Amino acid sequence: MLTKVFGSAVFGVDATTITVEVNIDKGIGYHLVGLPDNAIKESSYRIAAALKNNGYELPGKKITINMAPADLRKEGSAYDLTLAIGILVASGQLKSEEVDKYMIMGELSLDGSLQPIKGALSIAIKAKEEGFKGFFLPKINAKEAAIVSDLEVYGVENVLEVIDFFNGKGNLVPTIVNTREEFYKTLDFPEFDFAEVRGQESIKRCMEIAAAGGHNIVLIGPPGSGKTMLAKRLPSILPPMTLKEALETTKIHSVAGKVKVAGLMNQRPFRNPHHSASSTALVGGGSYPQPGEISLAHNGVLFLDELPEFKREVLEVMRQPLEDREVTISRSKFTITYPSSFMLVASMNPSPGGYFNDPEAPVTSTPAEMNRYLSKISGPLLDRIDIHIEVTPVPFEKLSDTRNGESSVDIRNRVTKARELQSKRFETFEHLHYNAQMTTKHIREYCKLDETSLNLLKTAMERLNLSARAYDRILKVSRTIADLEGTDTVNSSHISEAIQYRSLDREGWLG
């Protein structure tokens, strides 16, 4: 007897429907075709034990299974439940004309219980697009898939629940999620709050500007000055995610199997890879393609601590994603594009010893060591970082102050208002939403300077030996400072403040 059931393969961040054809005929054998990997080939052992332990059996006949399209490689153990249901129907142990109306996915344990799968949200979206009535999957993934409306999502704990459903038994009900209620859960109590930070008022101001304009930022300071602490609090002052952004972010984390809380992600991600990370770990890819750290940080923050300690070739692969807001991975057999629109926050010591420019500590690094250390960061990469700010240690008087500083919620309110101004300004542009994304053409149009401001900028560039690449960055940051004040024009005070945020362009740093 021939039967068809349906599963799905996740390729990149999108799903492709897989038709599983099961034919049972005279003879003995188990033949699985359609480019399955080893995990799928081993499924027969898991399926046999799971069915046996729940009162069913693998028929002792010739079982031929084709996974179409046959030229697309299938991977992972999530097809166990799909194959098991197909075998039961083809062998007459499960009689149902409804099986082909549902998407079915799940990894089986030997006792018939189901283990979580990756990409549940992508699969649910595809199931709805192709008109499936419902989706069976492990219960732990049900809330994530139920974000998709107009699709019956059944979270099951054991293969027996699926069998009983198609046999008209049991009381399995679909999982219902109020997407908007999940999305609009209060965000007024962030895990890391700027109110807890003592001192560092100038750095807080700088990070508020970075958040308001979506600017990439690098923090330069000696060990223990608070660089990591400040970076961890940046997501708390970014504007709340839109529903579209939340869906995009959840989809990527779902594909990677990294959805920590069931349901829709409503907080911006913060990714902090170790400096030993490979280029594949950072941008994604591999023999079985997976999104990397820059895609997991989509719509959030990517924090690179100790920036010069990263391998130079690893940092260089970030140049294209920082510019294009997406990363394309090309191999001989496939090409995948992952979204990667994130804010880059980096931190670094000012020298190998860590205490350059600190009057309280001796300089232990030679000029040659300094140049070698700082040269690990290429000019093209620095071209994509708008703000450089020096972080100095906090004096004891401020550390011992028991008063709380300004809360992240208050700062976020100002940031959100500035972003709203930018959204309105750039509403006619499809891929331009905030100041950091402006090109030279947009800078000339929206950052016009009067004579006083222009002379100030000219004087600063000459006296501080600022590089040419600093010019556009200063104008972008000035535009954001003006937006925080709610003014349409960029004036000399905005230029003056923005000039302070180009430390690495000055003579004595990178030359």
Tab-separated table of N, CA, C and O in Angstrom, residues 40-84:
chain	number	residue	atom	x	y	z
A	40	ILE	N	18.726	10.367	9.748
A	40	ILE	CA	17.451	9.876	9.197
A	40	ILE	C	17.549	8.382	8.904
A	40	ILE	O	16.599	7.628	9.142
A	41	LYS	N	18.701	7.953	8.399
A	41	LYS	CA	18.864	6.528	8.115
A	41	LYS	C	18.747	5.673	9.373
A	41	LYS	O	18.289	4.533	9.330
A	42	GLU	N	19.156	6.222	10.510
A	42	GLU	CA	19.073	5.491	11.778
A	42	GLU	C	17.669	5.511	12.375
A	42	GLU	O	17.415	4.878	13.399
A	43	SER	N	16.760	6.235	11.741
A	43	SER	CA	15.414	6.397	12.302
A	43	SER	C	14.668	5.080	12.448
A	43	SER	O	13.800	4.950	13.321
A	44	SER	N	14.971	4.101	11.596
A	44	SER	CA	14.236	2.830	11.655
A	44	SER	C	14.343	2.171	13.025
A	44	SER	O	13.388	1.562	13.509
A	45	TYR	N	15.498	2.306	13.675
A	45	TYR	CA	15.691	1.709	14.996
A	45	TYR	C	14.845	2.435	16.051
A	45	TYR	O	14.217	1.805	16.902
A	46	ARG	N	14.829	3.773	15.976
A	46	ARG	CA	14.021	4.536	16.938
A	46	ARG	C	12.532	4.284	16.711
A	46	ARG	O	11.768	4.132	17.676
A	47	ILE	N	12.129	4.260	15.445
A	47	ILE	CA	10.713	4.048	15.117
A	47	ILE	C	10.255	2.668	15.582
A	47	ILE	O	9.184	2.523	16.182
A	48	ALA	N	11.053	1.639	15.307
A	48	ALA	CA	10.680	0.266	15.688
A	48	ALA	C	10.477	0.144	17.194
A	48	ALA	O	9.479	-0.431	17.661
A	49	ALA	N	11.404	0.717	17.971
A	49	ALA	CA	11.295	0.632	19.433
A	49	ALA	C	10.119	1.453	19.947
A	49	ALA	O	9.377	1.008	20.841
A	50	ALA	N	9.929	2.655	19.390
A	50	ALA	CA	8.843	3.526	19.840
A	50	ALA	C	7.479	2.892	19.570
A	50	ALA	O	6.579	2.938	20.432
A	51	LEU	N	7.300	2.302	18.391
A	51	LEU	CA	6.017	1.661	18.074
A	51	LEU	C	5.797	0.434	18.936
A	51	LEU	O	4.692	0.203	19.449
A	52	LYS	N	6.838	-0.368	19.110
A	52	LYS	CA	6.730	-1.584	19.928
A	52	LYS	C	6.323	-1.255	21.355
A	52	LYS	O	5.480	-1.939	21.960
A	53	ASN	N	6.896	-0.203	21.909
A	53	ASN	CA	6.606	0.173	23.298
A	53	ASN	C	5.254	0.853	23.467
A	53	ASN	O	4.886	1.205	24.591
A	54	ASN	N	4.543	1.072	22.358
A	54	ASN	CA	3.212	1.683	22.440
A	54	ASN	C	2.138	0.816	21.789
A	54	ASN	O	1.070	1.310	21.411
A	55	GLY	N	2.434	-0.467	21.642
A	55	GLY	CA	1.423	-1.415	21.172
A	55	GLY	C	1.312	-1.562	19.674
A	55	GLY	O	0.348	-2.168	19.184
A	56	TYR	N	2.249	-1.037	18.933
A	56	TYR	CA	2.245	-1.162	17.470
A	56	TYR	C	3.567	-1.800	17.034
A	56	TYR	O	4.439	-2.077	17.866
A	57	GLU	N	3.718	-2.015	15.754
A	57	GLU	CA	4.943	-2.680	15.316
A	57	GLU	C	5.348	-2.245	13.908
A	57	GLU	O	4.521	-1.781	13.112
A	58	LEU	N	6.640	-2.401	13.640
A	58	LEU	CA	7.157	-2.165	12.304
A	58	LEU	C	6.869	-3.408	11.477
A	58	LEU	O	7.281	-4.503	11.846
A	59	PRO	N	6.118	-3.291	10.387
A	59	PRO	CA	5.737	-4.488	9.626
A	59	PRO	C	6.949	-5.230	9.058
A	59	PRO	O	7.900	-4.593	8.584
A	60	GLY	N	6.903	-6.541	9.110
A	60	GLY	CA	8.003	-7.351	8.593
A	60	GLY	C	7.892	-7.555	7.106
A	60	GLY	O	7.869	-8.708	6.622
A	61	LYS	N	7.813	-6.494	6.354
A	61	LYS	CA	7.692	-6.558	4.902
A	61	LYS	C	8.715	-5.617	4.270
A	61	LYS	O	9.561	-5.041	4.958
A	62	LYS	N	8.636	-5.480	2.989
A	62	LYS	CA	9.541	-4.575	2.289
A	62	LYS	C	8.991	-3.148	2.364
A	62	LYS	O	7.938	-2.842	1.799
A	63	ILE	N	9.710	-2.296	3.085
A	63	ILE	CA	9.283	-0.904	3.266
A	63	ILE	C	10.196	-0.009	2.431
A	63	ILE	O	11.412	0.008	2.615
A	64	THR	N	9.596	0.724	1.509
A	64	THR	CA	10.350	1.664	0.679
A	64	THR	C	9.831	3.069	0.957
A	64	THR	O	8.631	3.338	0.855
A	65	ILE	N	10.739	3.946	1.317
A	65	ILE	CA	10.366	5.326	1.660
A	65	ILE	C	11.153	6.285	0.778
A	65	ILE	O	12.382	6.202	0.696
A	66	ASN	N	10.440	7.184	0.118
A	66	ASN	CA	11.071	8.210	-0.706
A	66	ASN	C	10.755	9.581	-0.117
A	66	ASN	O	9.608	9.894	0.178
A	67	MET	N	11.811	10.393	0.054
A	67	MET	CA	11.637	11.750	0.573
A	67	MET	C	11.859	12.721	-0.582
A	67	MET	O	12.978	12.888	-1.070
A	68	ALA	N	10.772	13.308	-1.053
A	68	ALA	CA	10.838	14.195	-2.225
A	68	ALA	C	10.715	15.664	-1.795
A	68	ALA	O	10.024	15.974	-0.819
A	69	PRO	N	11.396	16.576	-2.498
A	69	PRO	CA	12.199	16.365	-3.704
A	69	PRO	C	13.502	15.616	-3.412
A	69	PRO	O	14.186	15.919	-2.434
A	70	ALA	N	13.810	14.665	-4.260
A	70	ALA	CA	14.920	13.753	-4.015
A	70	ALA	C	16.287	14.404	-4.171
A	70	ALA	O	17.282	13.853	-3.711
A	71	ASP	N	16.355	15.574	-4.812
A	71	ASP	CA	17.654	16.220	-5.009
A	71	ASP	C	18.006	17.203	-3.894
A	71	ASP	O	19.053	17.842	-3.928
A	72	LEU	N	17.145	17.329	-2.871
A	72	LEU	CA	17.400	18.221	-1.738
A	72	LEU	C	17.840	17.387	-0.540
A	72	LEU	O	17.124	16.477	-0.113
A	73	ARG	N	18.996	17.679	-0.014
A	73	ARG	CA	19.522	16.892	1.096
A	73	ARG	C	18.690	17.112	2.358
A	73	ARG	O	18.423	18.238	2.755
A	74	LYS	N	18.281	16.007	3.009
A	74	LYS	CA	17.516	16.064	4.262
A	74	LYS	C	18.443	15.726	5.424
A	74	LYS	O	19.287	14.844	5.302
A	75	GLU	N	18.265	16.405	6.528
A	75	GLU	CA	19.147	16.183	7.669
A	75	GLU	C	18.380	16.230	8.982
A	75	GLU	O	17.310	16.823	9.077
A	76	GLY	N	18.936	15.558	9.985
A	76	GLY	CA	18.374	15.617	11.324
A	76	GLY	C	17.384	14.512	11.617
A	76	GLY	O	16.942	13.772	10.735
A	77	SER	N	17.020	14.421	12.890
A	77	SER	CA	16.141	13.350	13.360
A	77	SER	C	14.682	13.778	13.485
A	77	SER	O	13.855	13.030	13.990
A	78	ALA	N	14.361	14.980	13.014
A	78	ALA	CA	13.003	15.499	13.189
A	78	ALA	C	11.971	14.818	12.296
A	78	ALA	O	10.768	15.075	12.423
A	79	TYR	N	12.413	13.934	11.393
A	79	TYR	CA	11.472	13.238	10.510
A	79	TYR	C	10.971	11.917	11.111
A	79	TYR	O	10.188	11.215	10.483
A	80	ASP	N	11.414	11.563	12.322
A	80	ASP	CA	11.019	10.282	12.930
A	80	ASP	C	9.503	10.124	12.977
A	80	ASP	O	8.955	9.094	12.569
A	81	LEU	N	8.822	11.142	13.482
A	81	LEU	CA	7.368	11.055	13.628
A	81	LEU	C	6.683	10.996	12.268
A	81	LEU	O	5.713	10.243	12.082
A	82	THR	N	7.197	11.753	11.306
A	82	THR	CA	6.645	11.738	9.946
A	82	THR	C	6.715	10.332	9.356
A	82	THR	O	5.720	9.807	8.824
A	83	LEU	N	7.883	9.723	9.456
A	83	LEU	CA	8.084	8.380	8.912
A	83	LEU	C	7.237	7.348	9.641
A	83	LEU	O	6.643	6.459	9.016
A	84	ALA	N	7.161	7.477	10.970
A	84	ALA	CA	6.401	6.511	11.762
A	84	ALA	C	4.915	6.523	11.396
A	84	ALA	O	4.294	5.459	11.217
